[in-house]
CSV table of N, CA and C in Angstrom, one decimal:
chain,number,residue,atom,x,y,z
L,1,UNK,N,0.6,-1.4,0.2
L,1,UNK,CA,0.2,0.1,0.1
L,1,UNK,C,0.7,1.4,0.0
L,2,UNK,N,2.4,0.9,-0.1
L,2,UNK,CA,2.7,2.3,-0.7
L,2,UNK,C,2.7,3.0,-1.4
L,3,UNK,N,2.6,4.3,-1.3
L,3,UNK,CA,2.2,5.6,-3.0
L,3,UNK,C,3.2,5.4,-3.9
L,4,UNK,N,2.5,5.5,-4.6
L,4,UNK,CA,3.4,5.8,-6.1
L,4,UNK,C,3.9,7.2,-6.3
L,5,UNK,N,5.1,7.7,-6.6
L,5,UNK,CA,5.5,8.6,-6.9
L,5,UNK,C,6.1,8.8,-8.4
L,6,UNK,N,5.6,9.6,-8.9
L,6,UNK,CA,4.3,10.7,-9.0
L,6,UNK,C,3.4,9.7,-9.4
L,7,UNK,N,2.2,10.1,-8.8
L,7,UNK,CA,0.7,9.2,-9.1
L,7,UNK,C,0.4,9.6,-10.6
L,8,UNK,N,1.1,11.0,-10.9
L,8,UNK,CA,0.1,11.0,-12.1
L,8,UNK,C,1.3,12.1,-13.4
L,9,UNK,N,1.2,11.2,-14.4
L,9,UNK,CA,1.9,12.7,-15.4
L,9,UNK,C,1.5,12.3,-16.7
L,10,UNK,N,1.7,13.6,-17.5
L,10,UNK,CA,1.1,13.8,-18.9
L,10,UNK,C,1.9,14.3,-19.5
L,11,UNK,N,1.7,13.8,-21.2
L,11,UNK,CA,2.6,14.6,-22.1
L,11,UNK,C,1.9,16.3,-22.7
L,12,UNK,N,2.8,16.9,-23.1
L,12,UNK,CA,2.3,18.1,-23.0
L,12,UNK,C,3.0,18.5,-24.7
L,13,UNK,N,2.2,19.1,-25.1
L,13,UNK,CA,2.8,19.6,-26.3
L,13,UNK,C,2.0,21.0,-27.4
L,14,UNK,N,3.1,21.4,-27.9
L,14,UNK,CA,2.5,22.4,-29.0
L,14,UNK,C,2.9,22.6,-30.5
L,15,UNK,N,2.1,23.3,-31.0
L,15,UNK,CA,3.0,23.8,-32.5
L,15,UNK,C,4.1,24.7,-32.5
L,16,UNK,N,5.2,23.8,-33.1
L,16,UNK,CA,6.5,25.1,-33.6
L,16,UNK,C,6.3,25.2,-34.7
L,17,UNK,N,7.1,26.0,-34.8
L,17,UNK,CA,7.9,26.4,-36.3
L,17,UNK,C,9.0,26.7,-35.6
L,18,UNK,N,10.3,26.2,-36.6
L,18,UNK,CA,11.8,26.2,-36.3
L,18,UNK,C,12.7,27.8,-36.9
L,19,UNK,N,13.8,28.0,-36.6
L,19,UNK,CA,14.2,29.1,-37.2
L,19,UNK,C,15.3,28.6,-38.3
L,20,UNK,N,15.6,27.1,-37.7
L,20,UNK,CA,16.7,26.6,-39.0
L,20,UNK,C,15.8,25.0,-39.5
L,21,UNK,N,14.6,24.9,-39.6
L,21,UNK,CA,14.3,23.7,-40.6
L,21,UNK,C,14.9,23.0,-41.5
L,22,UNK,N,16.4,23.2,-42.0
L,22,UNK,CA,16.8,22.6,-43.2
L,22,UNK,C,18.0,21.9,-42.6
L,23,UNK,N,18.2,21.8,-40.7
L,23,UNK,CA,18.8,21.3,-39.8
L,23,UNK,C,18.3,19.8,-39.9
L,24,UNK,N,16.9,19.5,-40.2
L,24,UNK,CA,16.4,18.3,-40.0
L,24,UNK,C,17.4,17.0,-40.5
L,25,UNK,N,16.9,15.9,-39.9
L,25,UNK,CA,17.8,14.7,-39.8
L,25,UNK,C,17.6,14.7,-41.7
L,26,UNK,N,16.4,14.3,-42.4
L,26,UNK,CA,16.9,13.9,-43.8
L,26,UNK,C,16.1,15.2,-44.7
L,27,UNK,N,16.8,15.2,-45.9
L,27,UNK,CA,16.5,16.1,-46.7
L,27,UNK,C,16.7,15.8,-48.2
L,28,UNK,N,17.4,16.5,-49.0
L,28,UNK,CA,17.9,16.4,-50.2
L,28,UNK,C,19.2,15.4,-49.9
L,29,UNK,N,18.9,14.1,-50.8
L,29,UNK,CA,20.1,13.4,-51.1
L,29,UNK,C,20.2,12.8,-52.3
L,30,UNK,N,21.6,13.0,-52.7
L,30,UNK,CA,22.0,12.7,-54.2
L,30,UNK,C,20.6,13.1,-55.1
L,31,UNK,N,19.6,14.2,-55.1
L,31,UNK,CA,18.9,14.8,-56.2
L,31,UNK,C,17.6,14.0,-55.6
L,32,UNK,N,17.3,13.2,-54.2
L,32,UNK,CA,16.2,12.9,-53.7
L,32,UNK,C,15.4,13.4,-52.8
L,33,UNK,N,14.6,13.6,-52.5
L,33,UNK,CA,13.8,14.7,-51.5
L,33,UNK,C,13.3,13.4,-50.6
L,34,UNK,N,14.2,13.2,-49.4
L,34,UNK,CA,14.3,11.8,-48.9
L,34,UNK,C,13.3,12.3,-47.2
L,35,UNK,N,12.7,13.9,-47.5
L,35,UNK,CA,12.2,14.4,-46.1
L,35,UNK,C,10.8,13.4,-45.7
L,36,UNK,N,10.1,12.5,-46.1
L,36,UNK,CA,8.9,12.3,-46.2
L,36,UNK,C,9.2,11.0,-45.4
L,37,UNK,N,10.6,10.3,-44.8
L,37,UNK,CA,11.1,9.3,-44.3
L,37,UNK,C,11.2,9.8,-42.5
L,38,UNK,N,11.3,11.5,-42.7
L,38,UNK,CA,11.2,11.9,-41.3
L,38,UNK,C,10.3,11.8,-40.5
L,39,UNK,N,8.6,11.6,-41.1
L,39,UNK,CA,7.7,10.6,-40.0
L,39,UNK,C,8.3,9.8,-39.1
L,40,UNK,N,9.0,8.1,-39.9
L,40,UNK,CA,9.1,7.3,-39.1
L,40,UNK,C,10.5,7.2,-38.4
L,41,UNK,N,11.1,8.3,-38.2
L,41,UNK,CA,12.7,8.2,-37.3
L,41,UNK,C,11.6,9.0,-36.1
L,42,UNK,N,12.4,8.3,-35.1
L,42,UNK,CA,12.0,8.6,-33.4
L,42,UNK,C,12.9,9.7,-33.1
L,43,UNK,N,12.0,10.9,-32.5
L,43,UNK,CA,13.2,11.8,-32.6
L,43,UNK,C,14.3,12.1,-31.6
L,44,UNK,N,15.2,12.5,-31.7
L,44,UNK,CA,16.3,12.4,-31.4
L,44,UNK,C,16.6,13.4,-30.6
L,45,UNK,N,16.7,13.5,-29.2
L,45,UNK,CA,16.9,14.6,-28.6
L,45,UNK,C,18.4,15.7,-28.8
L,46,UNK,N,19.1,14.6,-29.4
L,46,UNK,CA,20.4,15.3,-30.0
L,46,UNK,C,19.9,16.1,-31.6
L,47,UNK,N,18.9,15.7,-32.0
L,47,UNK,CA,19.4,16.9,-33.7
L,47,UNK,C,18.1,17.7,-33.5
L,48,UNK,N,16.9,17.6,-33.2
L,48,UNK,CA,16.3,18.7,-32.9
L,48,UNK,C,15.7,19.1,-31.6
L,49,UNK,N,16.0,20.3,-31.0
L,49,UNK,CA,15.3,20.6,-29.6
L,49,UNK,C,14.7,21.9,-29.4
L,50,UNK,N,13.7,22.0,-29.0
L,50,UNK,CA,13.1,23.7,-28.9
L,50,UNK,C,14.4,24.9,-28.5
L,51,UNK,N,14.6,24.5,-27.3
L,51,UNK,CA,15.8,25.9,-27.3
L,51,UNK,C,17.2,26.0,-27.7
L,52,UNK,N,17.7,24.7,-28.6
L,52,UNK,CA,18.7,25.2,-29.2
L,52,UNK,C,18.6,25.6,-30.8
L,53,UNK,N,16.9,24.9,-31.2
L,53,UNK,CA,17.1,24.9,-32.4
L,53,UNK,C,15.9,26.3,-32.7
L,54,UNK,N,15.8,27.1,-31.9
L,54,UNK,CA,15.0,28.6,-31.9
L,54,UNK,C,13.8,27.9,-32.4
L,55,UNK,N,13.2,27.1,-31.7
L,55,UNK,CA,11.7,26.9,-32.1
L,55,UNK,C,10.8,28.4,-31.7
L,56,UNK,N,9.8,28.5,-32.0
L,56,UNK,CA,8.8,29.3,-31.4
L,56,UNK,C,7.7,28.8,-31.6
L,57,UNK,N,7.0,28.8,-30.5
L,57,UNK,CA,5.9,28.5,-30.4
L,57,UNK,C,4.5,29.2,-31.0
L,58,UNK,N,3.6,28.0,-31.6
L,58,UNK,CA,2.7,28.4,-32.8
L,58,UNK,C,1.1,28.0,-32.5
L,59,UNK,N,1.2,27.7,-31.0
L,59,UNK,CA,-0.2,27.1,-30.2
L,59,UNK,C,0.1,27.0,-28.8
L,60,UNK,N,-1.1,27.3,-28.3
L,60,UNK,CA,-1.5,27.4,-26.8
L,60,UNK,C,-1.0,25.6,-26.5
L,61,UNK,N,-0.3,25.6,-25.6
L,61,UNK,CA,-0.2,23.9,-24.6
L,61,UNK,C,-1.3,22.9,-25.1
L,62,UNK,N,-1.2,21.7,-25.3
L,62,UNK,CA,-2.2,21.0,-24.5
L,62,UNK,C,-1.7,19.6,-24.2
L,63,UNK,N,-2.4,19.1,-23.3
L,63,UNK,CA,-2.1,17.9,-23.2
L,63,UNK,C,-2.7,16.4,-23.3
L,64,UNK,N,-2.0,15.8,-24.0
L,64,UNK,CA,-2.0,14.2,-24.4
L,64,UNK,C,-2.0,13.0,-23.3
L,65,UNK,N,-2.4,11.7,-23.5
L,65,UNK,CA,-1.6,10.9,-22.9
L,65,UNK,C,-1.3,10.7,-21.7
L,66,UNK,N,-2.5,11.6,-20.7
L,66,UNK,CA,-2.7,11.8,-19.0
L,66,UNK,C,-2.6,10.3,-18.6
L,67,UNK,N,-1.2,9.9,-17.9
L,67,UNK,CA,-0.9,8.8,-17.2
L,67,UNK,C,-1.9,8.6,-15.7
L,68,UNK,N,-2.3,8.1,-15.2
L,68,UNK,CA,-1.9,7.4,-13.7
L,68,UNK,C,-1.8,6.6,-13.0
L,69,UNK,N,-0.5,6.1,-12.7
L,69,UNK,CA,0.3,5.4,-12.4
L,69,UNK,C,-0.5,4.1,-11.1
L,70,UNK,N,-1.5,5.1,-10.5
L,70,UNK,CA,-2.0,4.3,-9.5
L,70,UNK,C,-3.2,3.4,-9.6
L,71,UNK,N,-3.9,3.5,-11.0
L,71,UNK,CA,-4.7,2.8,-11.7
L,71,UNK,C,-4.4,1.7,-12.2
L,72,UNK,N,-5.5,0.4,-12.2
L,72,UNK,CA,-4.8,-0.5,-13.2
L,72,UNK,C,-4.1,-0.7,-14.2
L,73,UNK,N,-4.9,0.3,-15.2
L,73,UNK,CA,-4.3,0.2,-16.3
L,73,UNK,C,-3.7,2.0,-16.3
L,74,UNK,N,-2.7,2.2,-16.8
L,74,UNK,CA,-2.2,3.8,-16.8
L,74,UNK,C,-2.7,4.5,-17.8
L,75,UNK,N,-3.0,4.7,-18.5
L,75,UNK,CA,-4.0,5.5,-19.2
L,75,UNK,C,-3.8,5.1,-20.9
L,76,UNK,N,-4.4,5.8,-21.8
L,76,UNK,CA,-4.1,5.7,-23.5
L,76,UNK,C,-3.3,5.6,-24.1
L,77,UNK,N,-2.8,4.8,-25.1
L,77,UNK,CA,-1.6,4.5,-26.1
L,77,UNK,C,-1.9,4.8,-27.2
L,78,UNK,N,-2.6,5.7,-27.3
L,78,UNK,CA,-3.1,6.3,-28.7
L,78,UNK,C,-4.1,7.5,-28.1
L,79,UNK,N,-3.8,8.6,-28.3
L,79,UNK,CA,-4.8,10.1,-28.1
L,79,UNK,C,-4.3,11.0,-29.6
L,80,UNK,N,-5.4,11.6,-29.6
L,80,UNK,CA,-5.5,12.6,-30.5
L,80,UNK,C,-6.3,13.7,-30.0
L,81,UNK,N,-5.6,15.5,-30.4
L,81,UNK,CA,-6.2,16.6,-29.8
L,81,UNK,C,-6.0,17.5,-31.1
L,82,UNK,N,-7.2,18.8,-30.9
L,82,UNK,CA,-7.1,19.4,-31.8
L,82,UNK,C,-6.2,20.7,-31.4
L,83,UNK,N,-5.1,21.3,-31.9
L,83,UNK,CA,-3.9,22.0,-31.4
L,83,UNK,C,-4.5,23.5,-32.5
L,84,UNK,N,-5.0,24.8,-31.9
L,84,UNK,CA,-5.7,25.6,-33.2
L,84,UNK,C,-4.2,26.5,-33.2
L,85,UNK,N,-3.4,26.8,-34.4
L,85,UNK,CA,-2.6,27.7,-34.9
L,85,UNK,C,-3.0,29.2,-34.5
L,86,UNK,N,-1.9,29.6,-34.1
L,86,UNK,CA,-1.2,31.4,-34.0
L,86,UNK,C,-1.3,32.0,-35.7
L,87,UNK,N,-1.1,30.9,-36.3
L,87,UNK,CA,-0.8,31.4,-38.1
L,87,UNK,C,0.7,31.2,-38.1
L,88,UNK,N,0.9,31.3,-39.3
L,88,UNK,CA,2.3,30.8,-39.4
L,88,UNK,C,2.9,29.7,-40.0
L,89,UNK,N,4.4,29.3,-40.2
L,89,UNK,CA,4.3,28.0,-40.3
L,89,UNK,C,4.6,27.3,-39.4
L,90,UNK,N,3.9,25.6,-39.9
L,90,UNK,CA,4.3,24.7,-38.7
L,90,UNK,C,5.8,24.0,-38.9
L,91,UNK,N,6.6,23.9,-38.5
L,91,UNK,CA,7.9,22.7,-38.9
L,91,UNK,C,7.4,21.2,-38.2
L,92,UNK,N,6.9,21.3,-36.9
L,92,UNK,CA,6.9,20.7,-36.0
L,92,UNK,C,5.7,20.4,-35.0
L,93,UNK,N,6.0,19.4,-34.0
L,93,UNK,CA,5.3,19.4,-32.6
L,93,UNK,C,6.3,19.5,-31.6
L,94,UNK,N,6.5,20.3,-30.8
L,94,UNK,CA,7.2,20.3,-29.7
L,94,UNK,C,6.7,19.2,-28.4
L,95,UNK,N,7.2,18.2,-27.5
L,95,UNK,CA,6.9,17.6,-26.5
L,95,UNK,C,7.5,18.0,-25.0
L,96,UNK,N,6.9,17.6,-23.7
L,96,UNK,CA,7.5,18.0,-22.8
L,96,UNK,C,6.6,17.1,-21.6
L,97,UNK,N,6.8,17.4,-20.4
L,97,UNK,CA,6.4,16.6,-19.3
L,97,UNK,C,5.4,17.8,-18.4
L,98,UNK,N,4.4,17.3,-17.7
L,98,UNK,CA,3.8,17.8,-17.0
L,98,UNK,C,3.5,16.6,-15.5
L,99,UNK,N,4.2,16.9,-14.7
L,99,UNK,CA,4.4,15.6,-13.6
L,99,UNK,C,3.7,16.5,-12.4
L,100,UNK,N,2.2,15.2,-11.8
L,100,UNK,CA,1.5,16.1,-10.8
L,100,UNK,C,2.4,14.9,-9.9
L,101,UNK,N,2.9,15.6,-8.9
L,101,UNK,CA,3.5,14.9,-7.5
L,101,UNK,C,1.9,14.6,-6.3
L,102,UNK,N,0.9,14.8,-6.7
L,102,UNK,CA,0.1,15.2,-5.3
L,102,UNK,C,-0.1,16.0,-4.6
L,103,UNK,N,-0.7,16.5,-3.9
L,103,UNK,CA,-1.1,17.1,-2.7
L,103,UNK,C,-1.3,19.0,-3.9
L,104,UNK,N,-1.4,18.9,-4.6
L,104,UNK,CA,-1.3,20.2,-5.6
L,104,UNK,C,0.4,20.6,-5.7
L,105,UNK,N,1.5,20.0,-5.6
L,105,UNK,CA,2.6,20.0,-6.4
L,105,UNK,C,2.4,20.0,-7.5
L,106,UNK,N,2.8,20.6,-9.0
L,106,UNK,CA,3.0,19.9,-10.2
L,106,UNK,C,4.2,20.4,-10.4
L,107,UNK,N,4.8,20.1,-12.0
L,107,UNK,CA,6.4,20.3,-12.3
L,107,UNK,C,6.1,20.1,-13.5
L,108,UNK,N,6.1,21.1,-14.1
L,108,UNK,CA,6.1,21.5,-15.9
L,108,UNK,C,7.3,21.6,-16.6
L,109,UNK,N,7.8,21.1,-17.4
L,109,UNK,CA,9.5,21.3,-17.7
L,109,UNK,C,9.0,22.1,-19.1
L,110,UNK,N,8.2,23.0,-19.8
L,110,UNK,CA,7.7,23.7,-20.6
L,110,UNK,C,9.2,24.9,-20.8
L,111,UNK,N,9.6,24.2,-22.4
L,111,UNK,CA,10.7,24.7,-23.1
L,111,UNK,C,10.2,26.2,-23.3
L,112,UNK,N,9.1,26.7,-23.0
L,112,UNK,CA,9.0,28.0,-23.5
L,112,UNK,C,8.5,29.0,-22.1
L,113,UNK,N,8.5,28.5,-21.2
L,113,UNK,CA,9.0,29.2,-20.3
L,113,UNK,C,10.2,29.6,-19.7
L,114,UNK,N,10.0,30.6,-18.8
L,114,UNK,CA,11.9,31.3,-18.5
L,114,UNK,C,12.5,30.3,-17.7
L,115,UNK,N,12.0,29.3,-17.2
L,115,UNK,CA,12.3,28.6,-16.8
L,115,UNK,C,13.0,27.3,-17.0
L,116,UNK,N,14.6,27.3,-16.3
L,116,UNK,CA,15.3,26.0,-17.0
L,116,UNK,C,15.3,25.3,-16.8
L,117,UNK,N,15.6,23.8,-17.1
L,117,UNK,CA,15.2,22.4,-17.0
L,117,UNK,C,16.4,21.6,-17.7
L,118,UNK,N,17.1,20.9,-17.0
L,118,UNK,CA,18.4,19.6,-18.0
L,118,UNK,C,17.8,18.8,-18.8
L,119,UNK,N,16.1,18.9,-18.6
L,119,UNK,CA,15.2,18.4,-19.2
L,119,UNK,C,15.2,18.3,-20.9
L,120,UNK,N,15.7,18.4,-22.1
L,120,UNK,CA,15.6,18.7,-23.6
L,120,UNK,C,13.8,18.4,-24.0
L,121,UNK,N,13.5,19.3,-24.4
L,121,UNK,CA,12.2,18.9,-25.5
L,121,UNK,C,12.2,18.9,-26.7
L,122,UNK,N,12.2,17.4,-26.8
L,122,UNK,CA,12.4,17.1,-28.1
L,122,UNK,C,11.4,17.6,-29.3
L,123,UNK,N,11.5,17.9,-30.8
L,123,UNK,CA,10.6,18.2,-31.4
L,123,UNK,C,10.3,17.0,-32.3
L,124,UNK,N,9.0,16.8,-32.8
L,124,UNK,CA,8.8,15.7,-33.7
L,124,UNK,C,8.7,16.2,-34.9
L,125,UNK,N,9.3,16.6,-35.9
L,125,UNK,CA,9.5,17.2,-37.0
L,125,UNK,C,7.9,16.7,-38.2
L,126,UNK,N,7.7,17.7,-39.1
L,126,UNK,CA,6.3,17.0,-40.2
L,126,UNK,C,7.2,16.9,-41.2
L,127,UNK,N,7.0,15.9,-42.2
L,127,UNK,CA,7.0,15.8,-43.3
L,127,UNK,C,7.6,16.8,-44.2
L,128,UNK,N,6.7,17.8,-44.5
L,128,UNK,CA,6.2,18.8,-44.7
L,128,UNK,C,5.8,20.0,-44.0
L,129,UNK,N,6.2,20.8,-44.3
L,129,UNK,CA,6.3,22.1,-43.3
L,129,UNK,C,3.9,22.4,-43.5
L,130,UNK,N,3.3,22.9,-42.7
L,130,UNK,CA,2.3,23.1,-42.9
L,130,UNK,C,2.0,24.9,-42.9
L,131,UNK,N,1.9,25.8,-43.6
L,131,UNK,CA,1.5,27.0,-43.6
L,131,UNK,C,0.1,27.1,-43.4
L,132,UNK,N,0.1,28.1,-42.0
L,132,UNK,CA,-1.3,27.9,-41.5
L,132,UNK,C,-1.8,29.8,-41.3
L,133,UNK,N,-3.3,29.5,-41.0
L,133,UNK,CA,-4.0,30.9,-40.6
L,133,UNK,C,-4.5,30.8,-38.9
L,134,UNK,N,-4.4,32.4,-38.6
L,134,UNK,CA,-4.6,32.3,-37.0
L,134,UNK,C,-5.9,31.7,-37.2
L,135,UNK,N,-5.8,30.7,-36.2
L,135,UNK,CA,-7.4,30.1,-35.9
L,135,UNK,C,-7.9,28.8,-36.5
L,136,UNK,N,-6.6,28.5,-37.5
L,136,UNK,CA,-6.7,27.3,-37.8
L,136,UNK,C,-6.8,25.9,-37.1
L,137,UNK,N,-7.3,24.8,-37.5
L,137,UNK,CA,-7.1,23.7,-36.4
L,137,UNK,C,-5.9,22.3,-36.8
L,138,UNK,N,-5.2,22.0,-36.1
L,138,UNK,CA,-4.6,21.3,-37.0
L,138,UNK,C,-4.6,19.9,-35.7
L,139,UNK,N,-4.5,18.4,-36.2
L,139,UNK,CA,-5.1,17.5,-35.2
L,139,UNK,C,-3.7,17.3,-34.7
L,140,UNK,N,-3.2,16.7,-33.7
L,140,UNK,CA,-1.8,16.0,-33.2
L,140,UNK,C,-2.6,14.8,-32.6
L,141,UNK,N,-1.7,13.7,-33.0
L,141,UNK,CA,-1.7,12.4,-32.8
L,141,UNK,C,-0.6,11.8,-31.7
L,142,UNK,N,-0.8,11.8,-30.9
L,142,UNK,CA,0.6,10.9,-29.9
L,142,UNK,C,0.1,9.5,-29.4
L,143,UNK,N,1.4,8.6,-30.3
L,143,UNK,CA,1.0,6.9,-29.5
L,143,UNK,C,2.3,6.7,-29.1
L,144,UNK,N,1.9,6.4,-28.0
L,144,UNK,CA,3.0,5.2,-27.5
L,144,UNK,C,3.3,3.3,-28.2
L,145,UNK,N,4.3,3.2,-28.9
L,145,UNK,CA,4.4,2.1,-29.1
L,145,UNK,C,5.8,1.3,-29.3
L,146,UNK,N,5.5,0.1,-28.3
L,146,UNK,CA,6.9,-0.3,-27.0
L,146,UNK,C,6.5,1.0,-26.2
L,147,UNK,N,8.3,0.8,-27.0
L,147,UNK,CA,8.9,2.0,-25.6
L,147,UNK,C,9.0,3.4,-26.3
L,148,UNK,N,8.2,3.6,-27.6
L,148,UNK,CA,8.6,4.5,-28.5
L,148,UNK,C,7.4,5.6,-28.4
L,149,UNK,N,7.5,6.8,-28.4
L,149,UNK,CA,6.4,7.6,-28.6
L,149,UNK,C,6.8,8.6,-29.9
L,150,UNK,N,5.2,8.7,-30.9
L,150,UNK,CA,5.6,9.0,-32.1
L,150,UNK,C,4.4,9.8,-31.9
L,151,UNK,N,4.7,11.0,-32.7
L,151,UNK,CA,3.7,12.1,-32.9
L,151,UNK,C,3.5,12.3,-33.7
L,152,UNK,N,2.6,13.2,-34.4
L,152,UNK,CA,2.6,13.2,-35.7
L,152,UNK,C,1.4,14.2,-36.2
L,153,UNK,N,1.0,15.5,-37.0
L,153,UNK,CA,0.3,16.0,-36.9
L,153,UNK,C,-0.2,16.3,-38.6
L,154,UNK,N,-1.6,16.9,-38.5
L,154,UNK,CA,-2.3,16.9,-39.5
L,154,UNK,C,-3.5,18.6,-40.0
L,155,UNK,N,-3.7,18.4,-40.4
L,155,UNK,CA,-4.8,20.0,-41.0
L,155,UNK,C,-5.9,18.9,-40.6
L,156,UNK,N,-6.6,19.4,-39.6
L,156,UNK,CA,-7.8,19.1,-39.1
L,156,UNK,C,-9.0,18.9,-40.4
């Protein structure tokens, strides 16, 4: 009957634009556009990070895959949310954590806040940038496949 710490956590995400989108893992190779394969690549914290790649948030953040570690089943393994773009180009989806320690003690390592965290916030790149207008809806889907997190986005 020992308490589980933390008892709850959730994935947070927001649409982002990058200052240097050409630095993505795959692009033009020997005259072939390999960028669609970026959808299949797991995000590498060493490749794309919010702070080091100059990401600009393009939507209010939302929560996905809320986990309750005290429940018989932790939570969903797939979830879709609609994020509303502030307008402009979207290159990917940034992800970070919000952890609920109980008794109203919360920790969130948002890369868009002034506070610093040693946890880097990875960016899940889109295969193609999406040009949006303010108020446009973008569907973001998060999936847990084995121990891998996959995040994708498309126009709603």
